[in-house]
Coordinates of C-alpha atoms and ligand atoms in Angstrom, one line a residue:
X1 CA -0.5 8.8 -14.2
X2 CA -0.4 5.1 -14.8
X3 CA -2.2 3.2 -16.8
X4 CA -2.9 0.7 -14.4
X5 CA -4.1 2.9 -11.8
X6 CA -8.0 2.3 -11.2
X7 CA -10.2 4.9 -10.0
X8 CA -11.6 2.4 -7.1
X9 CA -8.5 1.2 -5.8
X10 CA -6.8 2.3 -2.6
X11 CA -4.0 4.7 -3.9
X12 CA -3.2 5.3 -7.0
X13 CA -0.3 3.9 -8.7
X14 CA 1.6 7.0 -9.0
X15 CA 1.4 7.9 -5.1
X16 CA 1.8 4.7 -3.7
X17 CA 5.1 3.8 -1.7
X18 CA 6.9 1.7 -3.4
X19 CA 8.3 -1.2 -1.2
X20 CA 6.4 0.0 2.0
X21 CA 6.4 -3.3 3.7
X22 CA 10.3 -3.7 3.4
X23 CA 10.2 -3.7 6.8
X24 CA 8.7 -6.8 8.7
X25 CA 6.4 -5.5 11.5
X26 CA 7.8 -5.9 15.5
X27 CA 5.7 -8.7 16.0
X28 CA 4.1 -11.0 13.5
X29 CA 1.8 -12.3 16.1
X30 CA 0.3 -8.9 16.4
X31 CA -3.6 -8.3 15.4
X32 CA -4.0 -4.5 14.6
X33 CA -7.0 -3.3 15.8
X34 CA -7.4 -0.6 12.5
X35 CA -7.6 -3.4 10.8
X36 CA -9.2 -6.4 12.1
X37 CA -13.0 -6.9 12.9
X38 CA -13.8 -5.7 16.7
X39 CA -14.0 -8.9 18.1
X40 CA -10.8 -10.7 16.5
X41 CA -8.3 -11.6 19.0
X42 CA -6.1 -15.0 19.6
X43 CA -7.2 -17.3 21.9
X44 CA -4.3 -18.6 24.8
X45 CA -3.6 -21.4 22.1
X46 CA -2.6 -18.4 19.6
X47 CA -5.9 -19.1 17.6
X48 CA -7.5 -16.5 15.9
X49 CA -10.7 -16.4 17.0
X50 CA -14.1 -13.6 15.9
X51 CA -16.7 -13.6 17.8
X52 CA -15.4 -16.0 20.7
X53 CA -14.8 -18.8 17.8
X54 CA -11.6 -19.9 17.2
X55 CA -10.8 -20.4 13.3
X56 CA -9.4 -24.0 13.6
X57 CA -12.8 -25.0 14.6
X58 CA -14.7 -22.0 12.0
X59 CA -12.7 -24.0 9.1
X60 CA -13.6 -27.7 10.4
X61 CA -17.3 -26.8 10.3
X62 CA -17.5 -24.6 7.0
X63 CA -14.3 -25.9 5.4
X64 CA -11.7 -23.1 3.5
X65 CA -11.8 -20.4 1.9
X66 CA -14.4 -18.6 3.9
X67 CA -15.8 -15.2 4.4
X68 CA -16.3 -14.7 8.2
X69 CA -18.1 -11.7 9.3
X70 CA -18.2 -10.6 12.5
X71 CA -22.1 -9.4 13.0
X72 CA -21.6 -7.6 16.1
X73 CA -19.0 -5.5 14.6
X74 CA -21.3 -4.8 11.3
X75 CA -24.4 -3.8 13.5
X76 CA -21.9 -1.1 15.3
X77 CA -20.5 0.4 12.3
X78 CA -24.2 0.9 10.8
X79 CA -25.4 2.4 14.5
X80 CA -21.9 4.4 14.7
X81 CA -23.2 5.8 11.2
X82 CA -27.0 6.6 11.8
X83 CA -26.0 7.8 15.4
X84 CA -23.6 10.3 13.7
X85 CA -25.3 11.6 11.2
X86 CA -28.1 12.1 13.5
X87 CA -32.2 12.7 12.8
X88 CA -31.4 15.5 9.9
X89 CA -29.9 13.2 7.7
X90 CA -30.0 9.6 6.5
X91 CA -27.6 7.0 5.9
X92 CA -28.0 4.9 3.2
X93 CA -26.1 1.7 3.2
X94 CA -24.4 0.7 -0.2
X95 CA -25.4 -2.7 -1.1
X96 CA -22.8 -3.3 -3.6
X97 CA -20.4 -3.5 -1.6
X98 CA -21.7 -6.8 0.0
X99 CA -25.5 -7.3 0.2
X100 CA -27.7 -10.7 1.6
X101 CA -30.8 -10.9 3.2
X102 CA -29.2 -11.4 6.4
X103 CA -27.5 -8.1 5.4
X104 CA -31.4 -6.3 5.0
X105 CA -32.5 -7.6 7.9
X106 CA -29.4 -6.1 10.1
X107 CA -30.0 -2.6 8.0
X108 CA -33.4 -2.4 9.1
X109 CA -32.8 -3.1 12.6
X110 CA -30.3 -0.4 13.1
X111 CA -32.2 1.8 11.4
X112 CA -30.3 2.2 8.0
X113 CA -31.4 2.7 4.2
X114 CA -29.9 0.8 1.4
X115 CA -28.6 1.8 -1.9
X116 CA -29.7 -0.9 -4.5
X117 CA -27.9 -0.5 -8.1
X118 CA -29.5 -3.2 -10.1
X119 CA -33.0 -5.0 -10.0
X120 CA -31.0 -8.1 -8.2
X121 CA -30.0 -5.8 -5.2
X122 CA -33.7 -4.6 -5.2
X123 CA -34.9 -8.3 -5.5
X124 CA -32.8 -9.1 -2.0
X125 CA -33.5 -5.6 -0.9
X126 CA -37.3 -6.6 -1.2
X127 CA -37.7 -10.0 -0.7
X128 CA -35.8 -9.3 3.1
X129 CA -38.5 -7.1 4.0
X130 CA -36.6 -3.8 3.4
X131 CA -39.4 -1.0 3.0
X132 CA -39.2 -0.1 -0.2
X133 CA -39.8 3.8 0.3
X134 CA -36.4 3.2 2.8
X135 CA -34.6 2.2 -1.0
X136 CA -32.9 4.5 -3.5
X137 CA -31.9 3.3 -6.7
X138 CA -29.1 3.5 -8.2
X139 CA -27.0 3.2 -11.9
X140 CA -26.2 4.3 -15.0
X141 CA -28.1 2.7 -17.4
X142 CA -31.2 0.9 -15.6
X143 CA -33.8 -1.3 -18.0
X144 CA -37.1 -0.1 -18.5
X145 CA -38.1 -3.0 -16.0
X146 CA -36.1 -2.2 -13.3
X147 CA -37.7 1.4 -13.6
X148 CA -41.4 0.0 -14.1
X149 CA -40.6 -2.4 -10.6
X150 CA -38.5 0.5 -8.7
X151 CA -41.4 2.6 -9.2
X152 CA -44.1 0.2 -8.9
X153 CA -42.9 -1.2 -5.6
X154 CA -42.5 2.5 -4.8
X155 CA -38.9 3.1 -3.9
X156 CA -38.0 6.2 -1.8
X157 CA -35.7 7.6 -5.0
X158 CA -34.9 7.1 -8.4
X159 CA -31.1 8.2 -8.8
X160 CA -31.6 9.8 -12.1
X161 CA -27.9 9.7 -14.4
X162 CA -28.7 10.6 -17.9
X163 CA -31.2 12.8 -20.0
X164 CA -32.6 9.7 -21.3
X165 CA -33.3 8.4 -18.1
X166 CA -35.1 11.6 -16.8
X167 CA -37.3 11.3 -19.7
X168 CA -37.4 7.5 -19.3
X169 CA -38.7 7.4 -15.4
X170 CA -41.0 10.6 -15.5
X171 CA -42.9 8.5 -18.5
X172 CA -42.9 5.0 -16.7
X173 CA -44.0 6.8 -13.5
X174 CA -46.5 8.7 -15.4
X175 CA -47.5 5.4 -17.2
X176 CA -48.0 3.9 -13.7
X177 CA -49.8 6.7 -12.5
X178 CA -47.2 7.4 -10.0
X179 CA -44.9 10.7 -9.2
X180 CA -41.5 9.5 -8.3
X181 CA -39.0 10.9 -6.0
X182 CA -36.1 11.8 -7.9
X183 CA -32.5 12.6 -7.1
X184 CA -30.1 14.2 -10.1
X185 CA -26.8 12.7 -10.0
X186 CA -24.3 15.1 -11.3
X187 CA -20.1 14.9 -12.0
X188 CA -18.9 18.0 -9.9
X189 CA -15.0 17.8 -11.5
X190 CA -14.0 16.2 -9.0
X191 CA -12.2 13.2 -7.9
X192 CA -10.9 11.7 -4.7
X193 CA -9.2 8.9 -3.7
X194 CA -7.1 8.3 -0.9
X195 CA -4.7 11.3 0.2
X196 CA -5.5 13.1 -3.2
X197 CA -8.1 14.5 -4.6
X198 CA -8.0 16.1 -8.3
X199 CA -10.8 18.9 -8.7
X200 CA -10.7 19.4 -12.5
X201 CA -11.1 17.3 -15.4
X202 CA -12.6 14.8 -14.1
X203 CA -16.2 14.6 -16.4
X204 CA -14.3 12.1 -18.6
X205 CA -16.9 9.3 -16.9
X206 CA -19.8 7.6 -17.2
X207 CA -21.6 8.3 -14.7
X208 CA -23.6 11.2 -13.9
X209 CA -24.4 14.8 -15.7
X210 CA -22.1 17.6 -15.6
X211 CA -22.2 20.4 -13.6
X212 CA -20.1 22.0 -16.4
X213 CA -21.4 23.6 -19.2
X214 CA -25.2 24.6 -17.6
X215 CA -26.0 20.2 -18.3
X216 CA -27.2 19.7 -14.7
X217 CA -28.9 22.9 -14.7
X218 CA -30.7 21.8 -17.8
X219 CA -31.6 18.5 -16.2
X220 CA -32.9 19.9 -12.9
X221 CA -35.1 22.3 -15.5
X222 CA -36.6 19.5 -17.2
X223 CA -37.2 17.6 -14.3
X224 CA -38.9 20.1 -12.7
X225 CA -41.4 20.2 -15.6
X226 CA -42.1 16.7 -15.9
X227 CA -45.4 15.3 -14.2
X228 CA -44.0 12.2 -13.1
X229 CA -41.2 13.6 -11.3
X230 CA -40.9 15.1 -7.6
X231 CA -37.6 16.3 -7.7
X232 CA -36.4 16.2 -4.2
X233 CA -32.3 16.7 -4.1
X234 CA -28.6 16.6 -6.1
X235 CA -26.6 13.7 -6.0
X236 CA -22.5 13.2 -6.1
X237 CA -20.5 10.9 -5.5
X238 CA -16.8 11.3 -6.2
X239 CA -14.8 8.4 -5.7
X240 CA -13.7 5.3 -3.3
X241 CA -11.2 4.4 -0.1
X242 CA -11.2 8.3 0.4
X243 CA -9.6 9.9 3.7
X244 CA -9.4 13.4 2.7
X245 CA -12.2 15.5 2.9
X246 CA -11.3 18.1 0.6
X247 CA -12.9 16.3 -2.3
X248 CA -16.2 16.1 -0.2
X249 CA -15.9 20.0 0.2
X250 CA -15.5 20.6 -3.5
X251 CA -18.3 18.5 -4.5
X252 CA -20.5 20.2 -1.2
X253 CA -19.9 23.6 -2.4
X254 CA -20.4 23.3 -6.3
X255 CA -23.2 21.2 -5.5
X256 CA -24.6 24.1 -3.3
X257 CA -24.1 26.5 -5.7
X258 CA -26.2 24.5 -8.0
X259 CA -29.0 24.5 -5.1
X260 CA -28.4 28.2 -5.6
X261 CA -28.7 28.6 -9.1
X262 CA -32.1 26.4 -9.2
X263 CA -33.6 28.4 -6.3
X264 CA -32.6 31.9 -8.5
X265 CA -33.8 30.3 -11.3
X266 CA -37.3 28.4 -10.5
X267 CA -38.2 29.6 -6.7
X268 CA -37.4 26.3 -5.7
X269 CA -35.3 25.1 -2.9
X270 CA -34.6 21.8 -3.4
X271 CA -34.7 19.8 0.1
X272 CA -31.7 17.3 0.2
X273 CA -28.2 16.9 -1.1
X274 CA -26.3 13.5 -1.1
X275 CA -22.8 12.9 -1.2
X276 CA -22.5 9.6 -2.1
X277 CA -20.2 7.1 -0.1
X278 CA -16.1 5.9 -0.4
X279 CA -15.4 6.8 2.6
X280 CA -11.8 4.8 2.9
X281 CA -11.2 1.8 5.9
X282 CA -8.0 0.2 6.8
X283 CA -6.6 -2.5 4.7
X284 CA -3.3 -1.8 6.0
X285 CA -2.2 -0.4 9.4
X286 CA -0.8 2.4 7.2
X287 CA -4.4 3.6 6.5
X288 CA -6.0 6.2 9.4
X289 CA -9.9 5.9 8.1
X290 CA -12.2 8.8 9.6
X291 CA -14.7 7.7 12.6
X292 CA -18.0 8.4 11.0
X293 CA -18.8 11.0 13.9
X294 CA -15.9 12.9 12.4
X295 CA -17.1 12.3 8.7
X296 CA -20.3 13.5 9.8
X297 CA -19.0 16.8 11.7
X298 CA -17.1 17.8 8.8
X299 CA -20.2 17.4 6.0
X300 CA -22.7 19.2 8.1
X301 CA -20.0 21.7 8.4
X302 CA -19.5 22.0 4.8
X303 CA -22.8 22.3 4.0
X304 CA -23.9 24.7 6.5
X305 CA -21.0 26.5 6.0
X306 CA -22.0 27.0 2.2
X307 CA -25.6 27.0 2.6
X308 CA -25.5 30.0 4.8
X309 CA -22.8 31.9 2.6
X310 CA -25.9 31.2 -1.0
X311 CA -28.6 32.2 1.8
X312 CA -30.5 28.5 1.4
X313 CA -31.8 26.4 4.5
X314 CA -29.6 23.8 5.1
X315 CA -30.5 20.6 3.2
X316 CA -30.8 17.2 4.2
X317 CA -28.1 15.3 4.1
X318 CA -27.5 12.0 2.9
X319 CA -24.6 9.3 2.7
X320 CA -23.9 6.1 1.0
X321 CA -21.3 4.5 3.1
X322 CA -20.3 0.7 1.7
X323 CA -17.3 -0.3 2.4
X324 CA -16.9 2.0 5.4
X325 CA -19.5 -0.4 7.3
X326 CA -18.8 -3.8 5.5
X327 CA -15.3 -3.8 4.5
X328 CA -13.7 -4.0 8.6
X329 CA -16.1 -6.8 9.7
X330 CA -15.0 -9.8 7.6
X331 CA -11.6 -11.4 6.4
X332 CA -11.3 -14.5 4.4
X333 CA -9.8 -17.2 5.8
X334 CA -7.7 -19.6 3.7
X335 CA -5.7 -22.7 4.1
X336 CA -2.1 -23.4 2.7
X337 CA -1.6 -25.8 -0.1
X338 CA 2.1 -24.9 -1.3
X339 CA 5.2 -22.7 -0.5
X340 CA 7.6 -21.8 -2.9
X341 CA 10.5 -19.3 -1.5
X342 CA 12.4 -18.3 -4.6
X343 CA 15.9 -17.3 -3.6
X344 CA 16.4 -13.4 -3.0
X345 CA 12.8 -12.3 -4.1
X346 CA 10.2 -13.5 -2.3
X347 CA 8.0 -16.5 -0.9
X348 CA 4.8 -17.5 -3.0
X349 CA 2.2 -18.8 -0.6
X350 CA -0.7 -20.5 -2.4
X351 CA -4.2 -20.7 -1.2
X352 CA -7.1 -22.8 -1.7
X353 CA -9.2 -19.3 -3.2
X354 CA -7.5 -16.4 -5.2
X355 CA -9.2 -13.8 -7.8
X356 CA -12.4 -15.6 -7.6
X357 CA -12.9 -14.4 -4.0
X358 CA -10.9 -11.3 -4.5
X359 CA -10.2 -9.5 -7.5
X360 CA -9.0 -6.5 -5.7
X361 CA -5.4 -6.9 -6.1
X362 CA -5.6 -8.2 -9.3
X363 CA -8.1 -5.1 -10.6
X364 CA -6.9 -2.5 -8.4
X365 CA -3.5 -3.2 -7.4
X366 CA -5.0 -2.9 -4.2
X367 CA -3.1 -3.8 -0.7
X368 CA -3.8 -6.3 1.8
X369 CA -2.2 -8.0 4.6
X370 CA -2.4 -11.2 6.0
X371 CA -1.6 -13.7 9.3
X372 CA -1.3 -17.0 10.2
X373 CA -4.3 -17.4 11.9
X374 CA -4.5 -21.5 13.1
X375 CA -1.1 -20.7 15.7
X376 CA 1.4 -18.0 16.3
X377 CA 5.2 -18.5 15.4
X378 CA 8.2 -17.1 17.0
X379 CA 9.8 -17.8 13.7
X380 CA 11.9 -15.3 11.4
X381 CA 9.6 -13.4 9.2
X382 CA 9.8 -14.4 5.6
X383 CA 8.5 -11.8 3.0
X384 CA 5.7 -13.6 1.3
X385 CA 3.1 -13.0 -1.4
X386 CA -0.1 -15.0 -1.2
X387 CA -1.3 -16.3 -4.4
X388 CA -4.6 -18.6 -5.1
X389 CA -5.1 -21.3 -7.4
X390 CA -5.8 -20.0 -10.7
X391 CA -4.5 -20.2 -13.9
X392 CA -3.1 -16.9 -13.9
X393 CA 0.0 -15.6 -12.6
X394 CA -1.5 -12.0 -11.6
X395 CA -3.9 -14.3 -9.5
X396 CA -2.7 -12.5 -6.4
X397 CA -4.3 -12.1 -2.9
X398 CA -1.9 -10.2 -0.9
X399 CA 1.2 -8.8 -2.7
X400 CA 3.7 -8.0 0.1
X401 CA 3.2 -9.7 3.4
X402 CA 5.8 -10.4 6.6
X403 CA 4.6 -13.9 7.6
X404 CA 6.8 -16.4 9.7
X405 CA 9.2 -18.7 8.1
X406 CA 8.1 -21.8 9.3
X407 CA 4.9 -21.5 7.6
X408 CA 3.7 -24.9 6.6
X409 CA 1.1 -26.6 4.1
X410 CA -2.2 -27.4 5.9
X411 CA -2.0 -23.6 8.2
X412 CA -4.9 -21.2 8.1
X413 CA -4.1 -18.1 7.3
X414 CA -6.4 -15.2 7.5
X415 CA -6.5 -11.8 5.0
X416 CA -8.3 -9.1 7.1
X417 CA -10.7 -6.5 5.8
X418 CA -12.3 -8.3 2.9
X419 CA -16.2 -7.4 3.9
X420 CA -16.5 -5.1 0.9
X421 CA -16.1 -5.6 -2.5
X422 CA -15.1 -9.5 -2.0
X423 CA -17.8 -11.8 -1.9
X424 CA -20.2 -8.8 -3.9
X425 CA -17.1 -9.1 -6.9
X426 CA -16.4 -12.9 -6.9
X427 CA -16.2 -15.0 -9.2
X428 CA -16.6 -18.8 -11.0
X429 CA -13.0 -18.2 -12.8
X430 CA -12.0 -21.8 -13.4
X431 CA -15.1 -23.0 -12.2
X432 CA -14.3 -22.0 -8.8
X433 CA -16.6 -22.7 -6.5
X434 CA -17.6 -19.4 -4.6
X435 CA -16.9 -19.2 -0.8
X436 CA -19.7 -19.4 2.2
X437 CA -19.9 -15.7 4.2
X438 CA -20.6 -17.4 7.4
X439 CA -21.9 -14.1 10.3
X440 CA -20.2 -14.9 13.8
X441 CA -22.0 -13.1 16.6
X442 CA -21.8 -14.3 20.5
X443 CA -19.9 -18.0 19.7
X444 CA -22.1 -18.3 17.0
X445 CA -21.6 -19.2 13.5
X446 CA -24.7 -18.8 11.0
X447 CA -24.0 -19.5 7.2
X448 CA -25.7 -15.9 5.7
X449 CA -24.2 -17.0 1.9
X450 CA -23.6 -20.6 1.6
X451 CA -20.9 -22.6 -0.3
X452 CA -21.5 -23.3 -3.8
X453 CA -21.6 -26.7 -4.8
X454 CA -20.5 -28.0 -8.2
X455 CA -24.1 -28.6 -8.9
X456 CA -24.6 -25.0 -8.6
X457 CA -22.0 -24.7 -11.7
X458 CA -23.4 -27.7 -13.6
X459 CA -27.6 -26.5 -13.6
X460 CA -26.9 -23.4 -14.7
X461 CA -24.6 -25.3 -17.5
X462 CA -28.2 -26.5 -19.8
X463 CA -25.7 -29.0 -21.4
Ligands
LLP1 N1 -22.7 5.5 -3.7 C1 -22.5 5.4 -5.1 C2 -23.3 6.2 -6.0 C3 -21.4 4.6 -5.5 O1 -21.2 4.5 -6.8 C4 -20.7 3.8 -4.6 C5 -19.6 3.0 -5.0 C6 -21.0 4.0 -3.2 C7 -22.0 4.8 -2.8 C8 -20.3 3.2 -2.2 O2 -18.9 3.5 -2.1 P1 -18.1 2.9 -0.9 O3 -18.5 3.7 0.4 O4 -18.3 1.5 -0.7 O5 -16.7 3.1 -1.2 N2 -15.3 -2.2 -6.5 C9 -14.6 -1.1 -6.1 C10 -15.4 0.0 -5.5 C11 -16.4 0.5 -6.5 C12 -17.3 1.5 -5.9 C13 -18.4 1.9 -6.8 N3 -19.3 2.8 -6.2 C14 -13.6 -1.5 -5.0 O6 -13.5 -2.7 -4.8 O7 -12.9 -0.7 -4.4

């Protein structure tokens, strides 16, 4: 496997198709559905527009590069979700992916949960009015005050990830005179990403306790005996950008036969399973992401399936879907500063942004794609690769893209999909100054993350 291959990228680098976009597509004018926010189209002038608002006039008003997310879209995607999944289970958004309080505030109107992973997402989580029993929280290796205020405020769950930390909550709790609804997370040995998922081996991770070797047994047996504790479920999530389910049935079944060991063990049925999120969207319109209703059909299956086969009632089931909701509804919107075609390789397109607003190709080797969004062309297609303005040369936004040859400086173009994992990872590399999300709904544009200014970079510089 390669070494450069991440865990959270879209394919890893030893199953991805080399050269795949060889091939410029039919028509470079062309906005695939898969992978553009619901309500992007071009306007008769060719205009990309989201939301009834053509770019040209989105990039006047709130200037390049720019997150624009399409609201409608977002509030679909989380009712698509809670509408599949139904009254037995719950959906719990993934804040990491991208999280504002603009963000709570559409959770809690369609009904969704949030997934919070440090004391910052719980700050926003809270300070938008979220309930905080409608929280679970999340990470590896939280502070003792981030436990002391997750349990204070009273979040729904505790995600607990290591002995320490069962030991760690049940005294804080017990401290606060509280008992706290737990969740164990365990590693089940598996991972999936993608089209492949790899069901052994794969406890060499931080996160989590193993199934193997009787470790989550032991923690769900010293939970159980600890007053501050109300253990209420297992945890597992086993990877990101996942379309095959087959890692989702692995991780159901073990995680079921734990279910079964504990109730053989302590008389205890414990009530809920969760299966984490990375459910996988388009980035590309080679991608085929699951509709959630189908995600959902196949868990319950799964569970049912192997509840009934241990003789346990069927848990409650819940999900942690981030990028699945997030990641479709935005894309970043850049304008052209200089093109550089070198002769028989490729074009380099620079961009007013780069790594600082997307690190995914950079980290992850991840793909994208990209269009001219201000106009359409008839021109040939010109194999380009979008780079920002950072002093880097692995500063790359899109690596292979078909856009037309008469490309010019001053054009918008517009890299689709970038909702997730964009905006939540960027960065002030260079002193970049980090791009406005701005939420399009109805013809209208509502900064939800402003621009930073370069006296945001300078007060937090004491001098
Ligand atoms: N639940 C847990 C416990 C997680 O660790 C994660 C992601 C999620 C849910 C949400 O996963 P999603 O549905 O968004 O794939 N920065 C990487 C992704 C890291 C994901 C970490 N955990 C990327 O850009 O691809």
């Amino acid at each position: 496997m390669s070494r450069s291959a991440h865990p959270a990228g879209p394919r890893h680098a030893d199953v991805m198709t080399e050269g795949h976009y060889t091939a410029p597509p039919a028509d470079l004018n062309a906005l695939d559905e898969k992978v553009w926010a619901r309500t992007v189209t071009r306007d008769e002038d060719g205009v990309i527009t989201v939301g009834g608002i053509g770019v040209t006039r989105l990039a006047e008003e709130f200037g390049t590069p720019a997150y624009f997310l399409d609201e409608s879209d977002f509030r679909a995607r989380c009712r698509a979700w809670a509408d599949a999944f139904g009254r037995d289970a719950d959906v719990f958004y993934a804040g990491k992916a991208f999280l504002s309080r603009a963000v709570v505030r559409w959770l809690q109107e369609e009904g969704l949960n949030l997934d919070v992973c440090s004391g910052g997402e719980l700050t926003c989580a809270l300070d938008a009015g979220m309930p905080a029993e409608r929280i679970a929280f999340h990470g590896n290796n939280k502070t003792v005050a981030e436990i002391e205020r997750a349990v204070a405020v009273g979040v729904g769950r505790i995600v607990l990830d290591s002995f320490q930390e069962i030991a760690r909550v049940a005294h804080i709790a017990q401290r606060l005179g509280k008992r706290q609804r737990v969740q164990i997370r365990v590693t089940v040995g598996v991972e999936a990403h993608t089209h492949e998922f790899i069901a052994t081996a794969h406890e060499d991770q931080k996160f989590g306790i193993a199934l193997a070797g009787g470790q989550a047994a032991e923690a769900v047996r010293r939970a159980l005996t600890l007053d501050g504790l109300e253990l209420i479920g297992i945890h597992s999530h086993i990877g990101s950008q996942i379309f095959d389910m087959a890692g989702f049935e692995v991780s159901a079944r073990r995680v079921v036969q734990l279910l079964a060991e504990v109730r053989d063990e302590h008389g205890v049925e414990l009530p809920e399973i969760d299966l984490g999120g990375g459910l996988g969207i388009a980035y590309t319109s080679e991608d085929d992401p699951r509709e959630p209703h189908e995600i959902a059909k196949a868990l319950g299956d799964i569970v049912t399936r192997e509840c009934e086969a241990a003789g346990l009632a069927t848990p409650r089931i819940s999900v942690e879907p981030g990028r699945a909701i997030v990641g479709p509804t935005a894309f970043t919107l850049y304008e052209v500063g200089t093109i550089k075609p070198l002769e028989g390789l490729r074009t380099y397109v620079s961009v007013d942004g780069g790594m600082s607003d997307n690190i995914r190709t950079a980290l992850y080797d991840a793909e994208y794609t990209v269009a001219l969004a201000s106009r359409t062309s008839d021109a040939e297609p010109m194999l380009a690769r979008v780079v920002g303005k950072h002093c880097e040369s692995g500063d790359i936004v899109v690596k292979d893209a078909f856009l037309p040859s008469d490309l010019a400086p001053g054009d918008l173009i517009a890299v689709p999909a970038t909702g997730a994992y964009c905006r939540s990872m960027a960065s002030n590399y260079n002193h970049a100054l980090r791009p406005p999300v701005v939420a399009v709904r109805d013809g209208q544009a509502r900064v939800i993350v402003r621009r930073e200014t370069e006296e945001d970079l300078l007060c937090l510089d004491v001098g």
